[in-house]
Short mmCIF file of C-alpha atoms in Angstrom, two decimals:
data_model
loop_
_atom_site.label_atom_id
_atom_site.label_comp_id
_atom_site.label_asym_id
_atom_site.label_seq_id
_atom_site.Cartn_x
_atom_site.Cartn_y
_atom_site.Cartn_z
CA UNK A 23 -18.54 21.50 22.57
CA UNK A 24 -20.58 18.51 23.76
CA UNK A 25 -19.07 16.66 26.70
CA UNK A 26 -19.80 13.04 27.60
CA UNK A 27 -18.46 10.27 29.79
CA UNK A 28 -16.94 7.32 27.96
CA UNK A 29 -15.51 4.59 30.23
CA UNK A 30 -12.23 3.73 28.51
CA UNK A 31 -8.75 2.26 28.86
CA UNK A 32 -5.62 2.30 26.72
CA UNK A 33 -3.53 -0.88 26.80
CA UNK A 34 0.08 0.20 26.23
CA UNK A 35 3.45 -1.44 26.70
CA UNK A 36 7.07 -0.76 27.47
CA UNK A 37 8.02 -2.10 24.04
CA UNK A 38 6.73 -4.03 21.05
CA UNK A 39 6.45 -7.74 21.76
CA UNK A 40 5.32 -7.24 25.36
CA UNK A 41 1.90 -8.80 24.77
CA UNK A 42 -0.38 -5.81 24.03
CA UNK A 43 -2.49 -7.59 21.41
CA UNK A 44 -2.87 -10.75 23.49
CA UNK A 45 -3.92 -8.76 26.57
CA UNK A 46 -6.24 -6.44 24.62
CA UNK A 47 -7.96 -9.34 22.84
CA UNK A 48 -8.18 -11.41 26.02
CA UNK A 49 -9.71 -8.47 27.88
CA UNK A 50 -12.22 -7.88 25.07
CA UNK A 51 -13.16 -11.57 25.18
CA UNK A 52 -13.57 -11.51 28.96
CA UNK A 53 -15.70 -8.36 28.89
CA UNK A 54 -17.93 -9.74 26.14
CA UNK A 55 -18.41 -12.96 28.13
CA UNK A 56 -19.64 -10.87 31.03
CA UNK A 57 -22.17 -9.10 28.85
CA UNK A 58 -20.36 -5.76 28.73
CA UNK A 59 -21.12 -3.77 25.56
CA UNK A 60 -17.53 -3.16 24.50
CA UNK A 61 -15.89 -1.36 21.56
CA UNK A 62 -12.29 -1.65 20.36
CA UNK A 63 -9.79 0.82 18.90
CA UNK A 64 -6.18 0.72 17.70
CA UNK A 65 -3.65 3.52 18.06
CA UNK A 66 -1.83 4.16 14.79
CA UNK A 67 -2.16 2.94 11.20
CA UNK A 68 -2.09 -0.84 11.81
CA UNK A 69 -4.66 -2.93 9.89
CA UNK A 70 -4.10 -6.38 11.39
CA UNK A 71 -4.70 -5.82 15.12
CA UNK A 72 -8.18 -4.39 14.43
CA UNK A 73 -9.01 -7.64 12.59
CA UNK A 74 -8.26 -9.52 15.82
CA UNK A 75 -10.44 -7.10 17.79
CA UNK A 76 -13.30 -7.63 15.34
CA UNK A 77 -12.97 -11.40 15.54
CA UNK A 78 -13.41 -11.17 19.31
CA UNK A 79 -16.33 -8.75 19.62
CA UNK A 80 -17.99 -9.17 16.23
CA UNK A 81 -17.96 -5.42 15.59
CA UNK A 82 -15.50 -3.39 13.52
CA UNK A 83 -12.54 -1.97 15.43
CA UNK A 84 -11.42 1.57 14.58
CA UNK A 85 -8.04 3.28 14.20
CA UNK A 86 -7.19 6.46 16.11
CA UNK A 87 -4.16 8.18 14.58
CA UNK A 88 -2.92 11.63 15.56
CA UNK A 89 -0.67 11.89 12.51
CA UNK A 90 -3.65 11.39 10.22
CA UNK A 91 -6.21 13.51 12.08
CA UNK A 92 -6.15 16.49 14.44
CA UNK A 93 -6.75 15.96 18.17
CA UNK A 94 -10.24 17.44 17.72
CA UNK A 95 -11.20 15.09 14.89
CA UNK A 96 -9.59 12.13 16.64
CA UNK A 97 -11.73 12.76 19.71
CA UNK A 98 -14.80 13.10 17.49
CA UNK A 99 -14.05 9.80 15.74
CA UNK A 100 -13.64 8.08 19.09
CA UNK A 101 -16.87 9.59 20.44
CA UNK A 102 -18.84 8.61 17.35
CA UNK A 103 -17.70 5.00 17.46
CA UNK A 104 -17.89 4.62 21.25
CA UNK A 105 -21.30 6.27 21.55
CA UNK A 106 -23.20 3.12 22.54
CA UNK A 107 -20.37 1.36 24.43
CA UNK A 108 -20.31 0.60 28.12
CA UNK A 109 -16.52 0.37 27.89
CA UNK A 110 -13.94 1.04 25.16
CA UNK A 111 -10.52 -0.61 24.92
CA UNK A 112 -7.80 1.15 22.91
CA UNK A 113 -4.75 -0.94 22.00
CA UNK A 114 -1.56 1.10 21.86
CA UNK A 115 1.29 0.95 19.36
CA UNK A 116 4.97 -0.01 19.87
CA UNK A 117 6.43 1.28 23.13
CA UNK A 118 4.27 3.73 25.07
CA UNK A 119 6.30 6.86 24.20
CA UNK A 120 7.41 5.76 20.71
CA UNK A 121 6.20 8.26 18.11
CA UNK A 122 7.19 10.05 14.91
CA UNK A 123 10.82 9.94 13.90
CA UNK A 124 11.88 7.79 16.83
CA UNK A 125 12.64 10.89 18.93
CA UNK A 126 9.15 12.20 19.79
CA UNK A 127 5.95 10.78 21.28
CA UNK A 128 3.81 12.44 18.57
CA UNK A 129 1.14 10.06 17.23
CA UNK A 130 2.18 7.36 19.72
CA UNK A 131 0.25 5.75 22.56
CA UNK A 132 1.16 8.40 25.16
CA UNK A 133 0.08 11.20 22.82
CA UNK A 134 -3.28 9.51 22.19
CA UNK A 135 -3.86 8.83 25.89
CA UNK A 136 -3.09 12.48 26.67
CA UNK A 137 -5.31 13.97 23.93
CA UNK A 138 -8.25 11.71 24.79
CA UNK A 139 -7.59 11.80 28.55
CA UNK A 140 -7.64 8.00 28.64
CA UNK A 141 -6.17 6.09 31.62
CA UNK A 142 -3.34 3.87 30.38
CA UNK A 143 -2.42 0.40 31.63
CA UNK A 144 1.03 -0.86 30.66
CA UNK A 145 1.69 -4.50 29.79
CA UNK A 146 5.24 -5.29 30.89
CA UNK A 147 7.23 -8.41 30.20
CA UNK A 148 8.36 -8.90 33.80
CA UNK A 149 10.13 -12.23 33.33
CA UNK A 150 13.51 -12.19 35.09
CA UNK A 151 12.93 -8.83 36.85
CA UNK A 152 12.32 -7.75 40.44
CA UNK A 153 13.13 -4.30 41.89
CA UNK A 154 14.18 -3.15 38.42
CA UNK A 155 10.50 -3.30 37.51
CA UNK A 156 9.84 -0.36 39.83
CA UNK A 157 12.63 1.62 38.21
CA UNK A 158 11.28 0.84 34.75
CA UNK A 159 7.70 1.67 35.65
CA UNK A 160 8.70 4.78 37.58
CA UNK A 161 10.37 6.05 34.45
CA UNK A 162 7.22 5.53 32.40
CA UNK A 163 4.99 7.14 35.04
CA UNK A 164 7.18 10.21 35.52
CA UNK A 165 8.83 10.68 32.12
CA UNK A 166 6.06 13.16 31.25
CA UNK A 167 4.09 15.20 33.77
CA UNK A 168 0.82 14.07 32.16
CA UNK A 169 1.81 10.48 31.37
CA UNK A 170 -1.73 9.08 31.94
CA UNK A 171 -0.11 5.80 33.13
CA UNK A 172 -2.36 4.55 35.92
CA UNK A 173 -1.88 0.79 36.06
CA UNK A 174 0.26 -2.17 35.03
CA UNK A 175 -0.29 -5.82 34.10
CA UNK A 176 2.73 -8.05 34.64
CA UNK A 177 3.21 -10.51 31.80
CA UNK A 178 5.10 -13.83 31.74
CA UNK A 179 5.54 -14.28 35.49
CA UNK A 180 4.51 -17.06 37.88
CA UNK A 181 1.68 -17.02 40.41
CA UNK A 182 4.28 -17.49 43.16
CA UNK A 183 6.22 -14.31 42.34
CA UNK A 184 3.23 -12.04 41.76
CA UNK A 185 2.33 -11.11 45.38
CA UNK A 186 5.90 -10.00 46.11
CA UNK A 187 6.18 -8.00 42.88
CA UNK A 188 2.80 -6.35 43.37
CA UNK A 189 3.61 -5.27 46.93
CA UNK A 190 7.04 -3.98 45.92
CA UNK A 191 5.77 -1.94 42.95
CA UNK A 192 2.89 -0.37 44.89
CA UNK A 193 5.23 0.48 47.77
CA UNK A 194 7.74 2.19 45.47
CA UNK A 195 5.13 3.75 43.17
CA UNK A 196 1.98 4.54 45.16
CA UNK A 197 0.43 6.32 42.17
CA UNK A 198 0.39 3.05 40.18
CA UNK A 199 -2.04 0.14 40.53
CA UNK A 200 -0.87 -3.40 39.79
CA UNK A 201 -3.89 -4.95 38.10
CA UNK A 202 -2.92 -8.58 37.77
CA UNK A 203 -0.61 -10.83 35.81
CA UNK A 204 -0.43 -13.47 33.11
CA UNK A 205 1.88 -16.49 33.18
CA UNK A 206 3.61 -17.83 30.07
CA UNK A 207 0.87 -19.03 27.67
CA UNK A 208 2.69 -20.71 24.75
CA UNK A 209 -0.53 -22.42 23.64
CA UNK A 210 -2.10 -18.98 23.09
CA UNK A 211 0.73 -17.39 21.08
CA UNK A 212 -0.19 -15.63 17.82
CA UNK A 213 1.73 -16.34 14.61
CA UNK A 214 3.36 -13.56 12.61
CA UNK A 215 4.68 -12.81 9.12
CA UNK A 216 6.38 -9.93 7.32
CA UNK A 217 3.63 -7.31 7.86
CA UNK A 218 3.04 -8.25 11.50
CA UNK A 219 0.66 -10.84 12.84
CA UNK A 220 -0.97 -13.38 10.57
CA UNK A 221 -4.50 -12.10 9.95
CA UNK A 222 -7.23 -13.27 12.32
CA UNK A 223 -9.10 -15.22 9.62
CA UNK A 224 -6.00 -17.34 8.94
CA UNK A 225 -5.76 -18.73 12.48
CA UNK A 226 -8.13 -21.67 12.57
CA UNK A 227 -8.07 -22.05 16.35
CA UNK A 228 -8.02 -18.34 17.20
CA UNK A 229 -11.22 -18.55 19.24
CA UNK A 230 -9.77 -21.39 21.30
CA UNK A 231 -6.55 -19.45 21.90
CA UNK A 232 -8.38 -16.34 23.04
CA UNK A 233 -10.62 -18.41 25.30
CA UNK A 234 -7.48 -19.70 27.02
CA UNK A 235 -6.28 -16.15 27.58
CA UNK A 236 -9.68 -15.06 28.89
CA UNK A 237 -9.87 -18.12 31.18
CA UNK A 238 -6.49 -17.18 32.63
CA UNK A 239 -7.52 -13.55 33.04
CA UNK A 240 -10.60 -14.65 35.00
CA UNK A 241 -8.19 -16.04 37.57
CA UNK A 242 -5.27 -13.60 37.62
CA UNK A 243 -6.48 -10.17 36.43
CA UNK A 244 -8.08 -7.56 38.68
CA UNK A 245 -11.06 -7.00 36.38
CA UNK A 246 -12.93 -4.92 38.93
CA UNK A 247 -9.90 -2.67 39.26
CA UNK A 248 -9.71 -2.27 35.47
CA UNK A 249 -13.42 -1.43 35.29
CA UNK A 250 -13.06 1.12 38.06
CA UNK A 251 -10.09 2.74 36.30
CA UNK A 252 -12.02 2.91 33.01
CA UNK A 253 -15.04 4.38 34.76
CA UNK A 254 -12.92 7.12 36.33
CA UNK A 255 -11.88 8.51 32.92
CA UNK A 256 -12.63 12.22 32.60
CA UNK A 257 -15.56 13.40 30.47
CA UNK A 258 -14.52 13.88 26.84
CA UNK A 259 -15.30 17.05 24.90
CA UNK A 260 -15.73 16.77 21.13
CA UNK A 261 -17.39 18.39 18.13
CA UNK A 262 -19.56 15.88 16.17
CA UNK A 263 -18.44 15.23 12.59
CA UNK A 264 -20.80 16.43 9.87
CA UNK A 265 -20.37 15.43 6.21
CA UNK A 266 -22.39 16.91 3.34
CA UNK A 267 -23.29 14.18 0.82
CA UNK A 268 -22.36 14.48 -2.84
CA UNK A 269 -25.37 15.51 -4.92
CA UNK A 270 -26.47 12.57 -7.07
CA UNK A 271 -29.79 11.14 -8.27
CA UNK A 272 -28.78 7.70 -6.99
CA UNK A 273 -25.90 6.38 -4.90
CA UNK A 274 -22.76 5.61 -6.93
CA UNK A 275 -21.66 2.00 -6.47
CA UNK A 276 -18.01 1.50 -5.46
CA UNK A 277 -16.73 -2.08 -5.75
CA UNK A 278 -14.37 -2.82 -2.84
CA UNK A 279 -11.95 -5.78 -3.06
CA UNK A 280 -12.40 -7.78 0.17
CA UNK A 281 -11.07 -11.31 0.58
CA UNK A 282 -7.97 -13.09 1.90
CA UNK A 283 -5.72 -11.22 -0.54
CA UNK A 284 -7.19 -7.72 -0.01
CA UNK A 285 -8.17 -6.91 3.55
CA UNK A 286 -6.30 -3.75 4.67
CA UNK A 287 -8.87 -0.98 5.07
CA UNK A 288 -9.86 1.64 7.63
CA UNK A 289 -13.47 1.35 8.77
CA UNK A 290 -13.69 5.13 9.12
CA UNK A 291 -12.78 5.43 5.44
CA UNK A 292 -15.79 3.28 4.60
CA UNK A 293 -17.94 5.44 6.90
CA UNK A 294 -16.73 8.58 5.13
CA UNK A 295 -17.43 7.22 1.65
CA UNK A 296 -20.92 6.16 2.73
CA UNK A 297 -21.58 9.55 4.37
CA UNK A 298 -20.63 11.17 1.06
CA UNK A 299 -23.34 9.08 -0.59
CA UNK A 300 -21.54 6.03 -1.97
CA UNK A 301 -22.80 2.46 -1.82
CA UNK A 302 -19.93 0.03 -1.13
CA UNK A 303 -20.19 -3.39 -2.78
CA UNK A 304 -17.63 -6.05 -1.71
CA UNK A 305 -16.17 -8.41 -4.28
CA UNK A 306 -13.39 -11.01 -4.39
CA UNK A 307 -10.59 -10.80 -6.97
CA UNK A 308 -9.76 -14.37 -5.91
CA UNK A 309 -13.10 -16.05 -6.55
CA UNK A 310 -15.52 -13.74 -8.42
CA UNK A 311 -15.71 -13.87 -12.22
CA UNK A 312 -16.38 -10.16 -12.68
CA UNK A 313 -16.82 -6.85 -10.93
CA UNK A 314 -20.27 -6.32 -9.36
CA UNK A 315 -23.02 -5.27 -11.73
CA UNK A 316 -23.41 -1.51 -12.02
CA UNK A 317 -19.91 -0.72 -10.71
CA UNK A 318 -19.21 3.03 -10.89
CA UNK A 319 -15.86 3.01 -9.05
CA UNK A 320 -13.25 0.53 -7.85
CA UNK A 321 -11.30 0.49 -4.57
CA UNK A 322 -8.42 -2.01 -4.34
CA UNK A 323 -6.98 -1.90 -0.82
CA UNK A 324 -3.84 -3.44 0.58
CA UNK A 325 -3.28 -6.97 1.79
CA UNK A 326 -1.29 -10.01 0.73
CA UNK A 327 -1.67 -10.50 -3.05
CA UNK A 328 1.85 -11.95 -3.10
CA UNK A 329 0.62 -14.95 -1.07
CA UNK A 330 -2.19 -15.60 -3.56
CA UNK A 331 -0.47 -14.55 -6.79
CA UNK A 332 -1.16 -17.85 -8.58
CA UNK A 333 -4.89 -17.80 -7.75
CA UNK A 334 -5.23 -14.14 -8.69
CA UNK A 335 -3.43 -14.69 -11.99
CA UNK A 336 -5.53 -17.75 -12.84
CA UNK A 337 -8.78 -15.78 -12.37
CA UNK A 338 -8.47 -14.36 -15.88
CA UNK A 339 -12.14 -13.44 -16.09
CA UNK A 340 -11.81 -11.02 -13.15
CA UNK A 341 -8.59 -9.54 -14.54
CA UNK A 342 -10.30 -8.89 -17.88
CA UNK A 343 -13.35 -7.38 -16.15
CA UNK A 344 -11.09 -5.02 -14.20
CA UNK A 345 -9.02 -4.07 -17.26
CA UNK A 346 -12.11 -3.31 -19.32
CA UNK A 347 -13.69 -1.16 -16.60
CA UNK A 348 -10.61 0.95 -15.88
CA UNK A 349 -9.76 1.40 -19.55
CA UNK A 350 -13.33 2.55 -20.22
CA UNK A 351 -12.86 5.35 -17.65
CA UNK A 352 -14.29 3.91 -14.41
CA UNK A 353 -12.47 5.57 -11.47
CA UNK A 354 -10.08 3.21 -9.69
CA UNK A 355 -8.09 3.78 -6.48
CA UNK A 356 -5.47 1.14 -5.63
CA UNK A 357 -3.22 1.09 -2.56
CA UNK A 358 -0.14 -1.07 -1.93
CA UNK A 359 -1.40 -4.64 -2.47
CA UNK A 360 -4.05 -3.33 -4.84
CA UNK A 361 -1.29 -1.47 -6.70
CA UNK A 362 0.72 -4.72 -7.02
CA UNK A 363 -2.36 -6.43 -8.49
CA UNK A 364 -2.49 -3.85 -11.29
CA UNK A 365 1.05 -4.62 -12.51
CA UNK A 366 1.99 -6.48 -15.67
CA UNK A 367 3.54 -9.24 -13.53
CA UNK A 368 3.86 -9.92 -9.80
CA UNK A 369 6.50 -12.10 -8.16
CA UNK A 370 4.68 -14.35 -5.73
CA UNK A 371 5.91 -15.43 -2.32
CA UNK A 372 6.96 -18.68 -4.03
CA UNK A 373 9.47 -16.76 -6.19
CA UNK A 374 7.57 -17.32 -9.47
CA UNK A 375 6.29 -14.51 -11.71
CA UNK A 376 2.58 -14.32 -12.49
CA UNK A 377 0.68 -12.18 -15.03
CA UNK A 378 -1.66 -9.64 -13.43
CA UNK A 379 -3.98 -6.88 -14.70
CA UNK A 380 -1.37 -5.04 -16.77
CA UNK A 381 -2.81 -1.59 -16.03
CA UNK A 382 0.63 -0.59 -14.68
CA UNK A 383 3.14 -1.62 -17.32
CA UNK A 384 5.85 -2.80 -14.95
CA UNK A 385 7.05 -5.77 -12.93
CA UNK A 386 6.43 -6.01 -9.16
CA UNK A 387 9.03 -8.00 -7.27
CA UNK A 388 10.17 -9.09 -3.81
CA UNK A 389 13.03 -7.20 -2.16
CA UNK A 390 13.44 -9.22 1.04
CA UNK A 391 13.45 -6.09 3.17
CA UNK A 392 11.02 -3.50 4.46
CA UNK A 393 10.81 -0.55 2.07
CA UNK A 394 9.94 3.08 2.78
CA UNK A 395 8.34 2.18 6.10
CA UNK A 396 6.21 4.71 7.97
CA UNK A 397 4.20 7.89 7.72
CA UNK A 398 4.41 10.26 4.73
CA UNK A 399 2.77 13.43 3.52
CA UNK A 400 1.91 13.30 -0.20
CA UNK A 401 1.82 16.44 -2.37
CA UNK A 402 0.30 16.33 -5.87
CA UNK A 403 2.64 17.46 -8.64
CA UNK A 404 -0.25 17.76 -11.10
CA UNK A 405 -4.03 17.41 -11.30
CA UNK A 406 -5.24 13.86 -10.61
CA UNK A 407 -8.41 11.82 -10.16
CA UNK A 408 -8.59 12.76 -6.45
CA UNK A 409 -7.18 16.29 -6.30
CA UNK A 410 -5.60 19.25 -8.01
CA UNK A 411 -1.90 20.09 -8.18
CA UNK A 412 -0.47 21.14 -4.81
CA UNK A 413 -3.05 19.28 -2.71
CA UNK A 414 -1.72 17.26 0.24
CA UNK A 415 -2.86 14.12 2.04
CA UNK A 416 -1.32 12.00 4.78
CA UNK A 417 -0.55 8.32 4.28
CA UNK A 418 1.79 5.52 5.26
CA UNK A 419 3.85 2.83 3.52
CA UNK A 420 4.71 -0.67 4.69
CA UNK A 421 5.80 -3.22 2.08
CA UNK A 422 8.40 -5.83 1.25
CA UNK A 423 7.65 -5.77 -2.49
CA UNK A 424 8.78 -3.10 -4.97
CA UNK A 425 7.82 -1.89 -8.43
CA UNK A 426 9.89 -1.08 -11.48
CA UNK A 427 7.62 1.97 -11.81
CA UNK A 428 6.32 3.28 -8.44
CA UNK A 429 4.91 6.39 -10.14
CA UNK A 430 5.74 10.11 -10.11
CA UNK A 431 2.46 12.07 -9.81
CA UNK A 432 3.10 12.88 -6.13
CA UNK A 433 6.06 13.72 -3.95
CA UNK A 434 6.21 11.83 -0.65
CA UNK A 435 7.97 13.40 2.32
CA UNK A 436 8.77 11.85 5.67
CA UNK A 437 7.45 13.85 8.66
CA UNK A 438 10.88 13.76 10.32
CA UNK A 439 14.06 14.44 8.36
CA UNK A 440 14.44 15.47 4.73
CA UNK A 441 13.82 12.23 2.83
CA UNK A 442 11.61 12.64 -0.24
CA UNK A 443 10.70 10.50 -3.25
CA UNK A 444 8.18 10.33 -6.10
CA UNK A 445 5.22 7.95 -6.10
CA UNK A 446 1.68 7.28 -7.40
CA UNK A 447 0.44 6.56 -10.91
CA UNK A 448 -2.32 9.07 -11.64
CA UNK A 449 -3.53 9.24 -15.21
CA UNK A 450 -7.15 9.58 -16.31
CA UNK A 451 -9.36 7.44 -14.09
CA UNK A 452 -6.51 5.66 -12.26
CA UNK A 453 -4.92 6.53 -8.90
CA UNK A 454 -2.51 3.79 -7.80
CA UNK A 455 0.61 3.50 -5.66
CA UNK A 456 2.20 2.05 -2.57
CA UNK A 457 0.93 4.64 -0.02
CA UNK A 458 -2.14 3.74 2.05
CA UNK A 459 -4.18 6.94 2.01
CA UNK A 460 -5.74 8.35 5.17
CA UNK A 461 -8.83 9.85 3.56
CA UNK A 462 -9.95 11.17 6.95
CA UNK A 463 -6.93 13.49 6.86
CA UNK A 464 -8.29 15.30 3.78
CA UNK A 465 -11.98 14.75 3.11
CA UNK A 466 -11.73 16.48 -0.28
CA UNK A 467 -9.89 13.44 -1.74
CA UNK A 468 -12.77 11.15 -0.73
CA UNK A 469 -15.31 13.68 -2.02
CA UNK A 470 -13.55 13.89 -5.40
CA UNK A 471 -13.59 10.07 -5.67
CA UNK A 472 -17.32 9.85 -4.93
CA UNK A 473 -18.07 12.75 -7.30
CA UNK A 474 -16.20 11.00 -10.13
CA UNK A 475 -18.05 7.77 -9.37
CA UNK A 476 -21.36 9.68 -9.40
CA UNK A 477 -20.43 11.18 -12.78
CA UNK A 478 -19.63 7.68 -14.05
CA UNK A 479 -23.09 6.53 -12.89
CA UNK A 480 -24.75 9.35 -14.81
#
């Protein structure tokens, strides 16, 4: 296998809420200011953090997920997207060792650092701690023989306490480098809502907030130490990904919903569809009057349609365009928010019910709690638009809204435990349900979609 050096760091944390996203985005901002050609990645299935990364560096951030893809393919995806980078920053997920089922580190930050041999730097909320910090960090460093934890950034402490804490930690844990600190920065805090952070495009002063973080990092982070740690990462071996395009006289055109209401997509999914020969055409269900001309397929991703239910419902021309296309046989894949949009009615965040596309004859409504959260493996119970009976694909669910008819074409199974349930509407040209599909986990699903779109074009 090819082997190449990729300077890289993983920014992890002792727990969620420690400041990973703030530190990762601030570091990306600081590196870009200094003219470093930087690329960003996110561990796990999260859609929102990569939007923040993109807003900082102006280039799409990528997800690396060891539940969705094998270690070999994960390394290949990293290598492909970091090929022209001088440094890559990977933001971790949850606590450093938190993985599948709550009892393993599988698919978590530590697993990714280990499989990609990436040096990890922990962000620790050190407020109110002293010697206990060394005990905490010692546990993280030594919990696994190959922890990959090489450094720490102390968050929410004062300049006065930092020298003492740094000396104490490095005395107790000589294998660990203390690489700076951040004080409390309330003016740079990032808002959140029910699916995590508010999206980057919704924060009007995001650039100003991240500049404040980067300004602080200029003063209190050991940037040279971070660069040296990234540069010391071992060479990475990987097998380049090769995709055979679908045979077609001309590229099938897939209309992709992309606006404030529909924004949850994996960039590698787009890359895969393009490699298979598709042309992706963005459109807005909020503001466009119709699907793009020459549409051969439709992809409705997740997002926040519940926040824009009134506007979506009032755009009757788009709803009619969508209905006509799908009913005429145009292939349509809809995930989570896109699935809600296809319902007869959708309860908005304001509590009112709004008419939607009516392609799923059911009501979608708010539950007030997180439903069926986490990774799943989907198995087809019959032939569908994307696969034959018995085919499997990996996915995840994360939603506070529910449907009177979530579908029954697939069986979903949690990777840990025995919980199972039915999901997905799959009839004719429609494939719609709550699960967000990881098409990289089974390329044949993406190939079947592009082939059907190519047939539609013919």
